[in-house]
């Protein structure tokens, strides 16, 4: 028996996505990890807050999306606006194969890992400590389109305490 949790194929034209039962709050370092597969290139949402402007001036919550064929972006709220961190993996992420991506903050610096290759920002940022009403595969208004493909094995890890707290979906 496999430990994998495969979600059904998400279809942007049907606006299919998953919504977490309760908000996730990070107070420091964290990591969000998932596996995905798609053959349709787009600026698709991975895991997004509603980007409603609630919680901070300039608004929003953490969210991630694709930016073209090989780029992954992490957006994060700051005290007066939102910032983003983008990496170009150099790999076609829409080849129909399962890829693993994780992202988050370590020591105040955003990082993105794609298929085992990690890139970390040299800049340090403040943590957003409000609630994140995460949607899996659903785009926040105006920042991306709904995901087309498979998203599976989604895992949220809060690394801010003495031991990691992990929630898997």
mmCIF file of C-alpha atoms in Angstrom, residues 12-13 30 90 155:
data_model
loop_
_atom_site.group_PDB
_atom_site.id
_atom_site.type_symbol
_atom_site.label_atom_id
_atom_site.label_comp_id
_atom_site.label_asym_id
_atom_site.label_seq_id
_atom_site.Cartn_x
_atom_site.Cartn_y
_atom_site.Cartn_z
ATOM 1 C CA UNK A 12 -9.366 25.267 -14.653
ATOM 2 C CA UNK A 13 -12.361 25.430 -16.986
ATOM 3 C CA UNK A 30 7.838 27.238 7.311
ATOM 4 C CA UNK A 90 15.688 25.666 -16.216
ATOM 5 C CA UNK A 155 2.325 19.136 3.109
#
